[in-house]
mmCIF file of C-alpha atoms in Angstrom:
data_model
loop_
_atom_site.group_PDB
_atom_site.id
_atom_site.type_symbol
_atom_site.label_atom_id
_atom_site.label_comp_id
_atom_site.label_asym_id
_atom_site.label_seq_id
_atom_site.Cartn_x
_atom_site.Cartn_y
_atom_site.Cartn_z
ATOM 1 C CA MET A 1 6.570 -13.760 29.293
ATOM 2 C CA ARG A 2 8.012 -12.087 26.222
ATOM 3 C CA SER A 3 7.914 -14.999 23.828
ATOM 4 C CA LYS A 4 4.386 -15.428 24.635
ATOM 5 C CA ALA A 5 3.855 -11.891 23.830
ATOM 6 C CA LEU A 6 5.561 -12.482 20.424
ATOM 7 C CA ARG A 7 3.706 -15.459 19.854
ATOM 8 C CA TRP A 8 0.392 -13.750 20.326
ATOM 9 C CA PHE A 9 1.453 -10.960 18.171
ATOM 10 C CA TRP A 10 2.424 -13.057 15.039
ATOM 11 C CA ILE A 11 -1.178 -15.009 15.627
ATOM 12 C CA THR A 12 -2.810 -11.732 15.646
ATOM 13 C CA SER A 13 -1.190 -10.501 12.838
ATOM 14 C CA GLY A 14 -1.923 -13.635 10.808
ATOM 15 C CA LEU A 15 -5.516 -13.398 11.713
ATOM 16 C CA LEU A 16 -5.522 -9.648 10.668
ATOM 17 C CA ALA A 17 -4.045 -10.533 7.324
ATOM 18 C CA LEU A 18 -6.271 -13.197 6.619
ATOM 19 C CA ALA A 19 -9.375 -11.112 7.273
ATOM 20 C CA LEU A 20 -8.122 -8.559 5.155
ATOM 21 C CA GLY A 21 -7.487 -11.258 2.424
ATOM 22 C CA ALA A 22 -11.026 -12.540 3.012
ATOM 23 C CA ILE A 23 -12.042 -8.826 2.594
ATOM 24 C CA GLY A 24 -10.311 -8.767 -0.810
ATOM 25 C CA ILE A 25 -12.229 -11.616 -2.215
ATOM 26 C CA VAL A 26 -15.162 -9.174 -2.598
ATOM 27 C CA LEU A 27 -13.391 -5.616 -2.608
ATOM 28 C CA PRO A 28 -11.327 -5.606 -5.990
ATOM 29 C CA VAL A 29 -8.866 -3.125 -4.774
ATOM 30 C CA LEU A 30 -7.669 -5.156 -2.220
ATOM 31 C CA PRO A 31 -5.526 -8.083 -3.222
ATOM 32 C CA THR A 32 -6.107 -11.489 -1.683
ATOM 33 C CA VAL A 33 -3.143 -13.424 -2.086
ATOM 34 C CA PRO A 34 -0.596 -11.327 -0.707
ATOM 35 C CA PHE A 35 -2.519 -11.089 2.415
ATOM 36 C CA VAL A 36 -2.781 -14.935 2.623
ATOM 37 C CA LEU A 37 0.911 -15.408 2.089
ATOM 38 C CA LEU A 38 1.493 -12.966 5.019
ATOM 39 C CA ALA A 39 -0.858 -14.728 7.054
ATOM 40 C CA ALA A 40 1.094 -17.901 6.521
ATOM 41 C CA TYR A 41 4.441 -16.292 7.179
ATOM 42 C CA CYS A 42 2.810 -15.050 10.549
ATOM 43 C CA PHE A 43 1.406 -18.257 11.569
ATOM 44 C CA SER A 44 4.948 -20.007 10.998
ATOM 45 C CA ARG A 45 6.200 -17.611 13.310
ATOM 46 C CA GLY A 46 3.538 -18.057 15.931
ATOM 47 C CA SER A 47 1.774 -21.093 15.730
ATOM 48 C CA GLN A 48 2.356 -24.390 13.958
ATOM 49 C CA ARG A 49 -1.371 -25.278 14.430
ATOM 50 C CA TRP A 50 -2.694 -22.152 12.705
ATOM 51 C CA GLU A 51 0.120 -22.537 10.022
ATOM 52 C CA ASN A 52 -1.094 -26.278 9.427
ATOM 53 C CA TRP A 53 -4.906 -25.027 9.362
ATOM 54 C CA LEU A 54 -4.108 -22.625 6.718
ATOM 55 C CA LEU A 55 -1.968 -25.034 4.522
ATOM 56 C CA ASN A 56 -4.708 -27.864 4.842
ATOM 57 C CA GLN A 57 -7.489 -25.418 3.491
ATOM 58 C CA PRO A 58 -8.696 -26.414 0.238
ATOM 59 C CA THR A 59 -8.789 -23.202 -1.477
ATOM 60 C CA LEU A 60 -6.018 -21.185 0.322
ATOM 61 C CA GLY A 61 -3.594 -23.901 1.290
ATOM 62 C CA PRO A 62 -2.588 -24.734 -2.547
ATOM 63 C CA MET A 63 -1.667 -21.205 -3.180
ATOM 64 C CA VAL A 64 0.525 -20.863 -0.087
ATOM 65 C CA ARG A 65 2.395 -24.218 -0.862
ATOM 66 C CA ASP A 66 2.764 -23.472 -4.422
ATOM 67 C CA TRP A 67 4.625 -20.111 -3.275
ATOM 68 C CA ARG A 68 6.587 -21.760 -0.976
ATOM 69 C CA GLU A 69 7.771 -24.504 -3.493
ATOM 70 C CA HIS A 70 8.227 -22.386 -6.412
ATOM 71 C CA ARG A 71 8.561 -18.711 -5.641
ATOM 72 C CA ALA A 72 7.039 -17.904 -8.656
ATOM 73 C CA VAL A 73 3.641 -16.811 -9.912
ATOM 74 C CA PRO A 74 1.668 -18.441 -12.488
ATOM 75 C CA LEU A 75 1.444 -16.375 -15.658
ATOM 76 C CA ARG A 76 -2.545 -16.673 -15.618
ATOM 77 C CA ALA A 77 -2.370 -15.391 -12.187
ATOM 78 C CA LYS A 78 -0.374 -12.441 -13.366
ATOM 79 C CA GLN A 79 -2.832 -11.670 -16.031
ATOM 80 C CA LEU A 80 -5.910 -12.071 -14.116
ATOM 81 C CA ALA A 81 -4.516 -9.889 -11.177
ATOM 82 C CA THR A 82 -3.611 -6.999 -13.707
ATOM 83 C CA VAL A 83 -6.903 -7.091 -15.164
ATOM 84 C CA MET A 84 -8.680 -6.910 -11.900
ATOM 85 C CA MET A 85 -6.533 -4.073 -10.841
ATOM 86 C CA THR A 86 -7.046 -2.245 -13.864
ATOM 87 C CA ILE A 87 -10.952 -2.479 -13.553
ATOM 88 C CA SER A 88 -11.086 -1.580 -9.966
ATOM 89 C CA SER A 89 -8.480 1.423 -10.499
ATOM 90 C CA ALA A 90 -10.706 2.786 -13.119
ATOM 91 C CA LEU A 91 -13.863 2.206 -11.106
ATOM 92 C CA SER A 92 -12.258 4.031 -8.314
ATOM 93 C CA TRP A 93 -11.226 6.911 -10.359
ATOM 94 C CA TRP A 94 -14.721 7.210 -11.717
ATOM 95 C CA PHE A 95 -16.569 7.062 -8.424
ATOM 96 C CA LEU A 96 -13.961 8.446 -5.845
ATOM 97 C CA PRO A 97 -13.532 12.537 -5.696
ATOM 98 C CA THR A 98 -11.000 13.953 -7.970
ATOM 99 C CA ASN A 99 -8.390 14.939 -5.362
ATOM 100 C CA ILE A 100 -8.092 11.199 -4.265
ATOM 101 C CA GLY A 101 -9.285 9.043 -7.333
ATOM 102 C CA TRP A 102 -5.539 8.645 -8.318
ATOM 103 C CA ILE A 103 -4.458 6.797 -5.226
ATOM 104 C CA PRO A 104 -5.825 3.301 -6.012
ATOM 105 C CA ALA A 105 -4.246 3.463 -9.575
ATOM 106 C CA ALA A 106 -0.933 4.572 -8.135
ATOM 107 C CA THR A 107 -1.228 1.638 -5.538
ATOM 108 C CA CYS A 108 -2.169 -0.972 -7.976
ATOM 109 C CA THR A 109 0.522 0.218 -10.401
ATOM 110 C CA LEU A 110 3.062 -0.296 -7.854
ATOM 111 C CA VAL A 111 1.749 -3.584 -7.133
ATOM 112 C CA ALA A 112 1.707 -4.639 -10.696
ATOM 113 C CA ILE A 113 5.256 -3.817 -11.294
ATOM 114 C CA TYR A 114 6.025 -5.824 -8.363
ATOM 115 C CA LEU A 115 4.014 -8.760 -9.338
ATOM 116 C CA TRP A 116 5.503 -8.902 -12.937
ATOM 117 C CA ARG A 117 9.012 -8.423 -11.563
ATOM 118 C CA LEU A 118 8.647 -11.847 -9.821
ATOM 119 C CA PRO A 119 9.466 -15.113 -11.637
ATOM 120 C CA THR A 120 6.539 -16.470 -13.948
ATOM 121 C CA ARG A 121 5.881 -20.098 -13.149
ATOM 122 C CA SER A 122 5.404 -21.981 -16.436
ATOM 123 C CA ALA A 123 2.747 -24.385 -16.492
ATOM 124 C CA PRO A 124 3.318 -27.979 -15.159
ATOM 125 C CA THR A 125 4.513 -30.102 -18.056
ATOM 126 C CA ARG A 126 2.407 -33.105 -18.473
ATOM 127 C CA GLN A 127 4.118 -36.350 -18.903
ATOM 128 C CA PRO A 128 3.277 -38.312 -21.981
ATOM 129 C CA SER A 129 0.851 -41.035 -21.411
ATOM 130 C CA THR A 130 2.305 -44.648 -21.597
ATOM 131 C CA GLU A 131 -1.089 -46.240 -21.949
ATOM 132 C CA PRO A 132 -2.427 -47.279 -25.313
#
């Protein structure tokens, strides 16, 4: 019984993380990739079927597989994430009340520090062509 409850906990947590990642696609303050990676972790603990489904998704699967293989973030992704977090923090600061406007900026700063401390994945090297 406990094992079944734990399995459902992991599946439910994965679905929640995936939903938050989907919301993050349209809401700039909420990051997408960390939630997708969290969903993959949860699914790996709770359901091989859900994990396979996520890994085989054409848009989400490559980022999860890339993270698992290299444990590094591409430089371009770091740059884009930093720019998007800066823009969303500035907009939040502008539109939110003064006493809480700093919270998104503080959160994004912590996320950016964590992101830039992760190893940077260099671009894949292209093999020289042997064809004439």
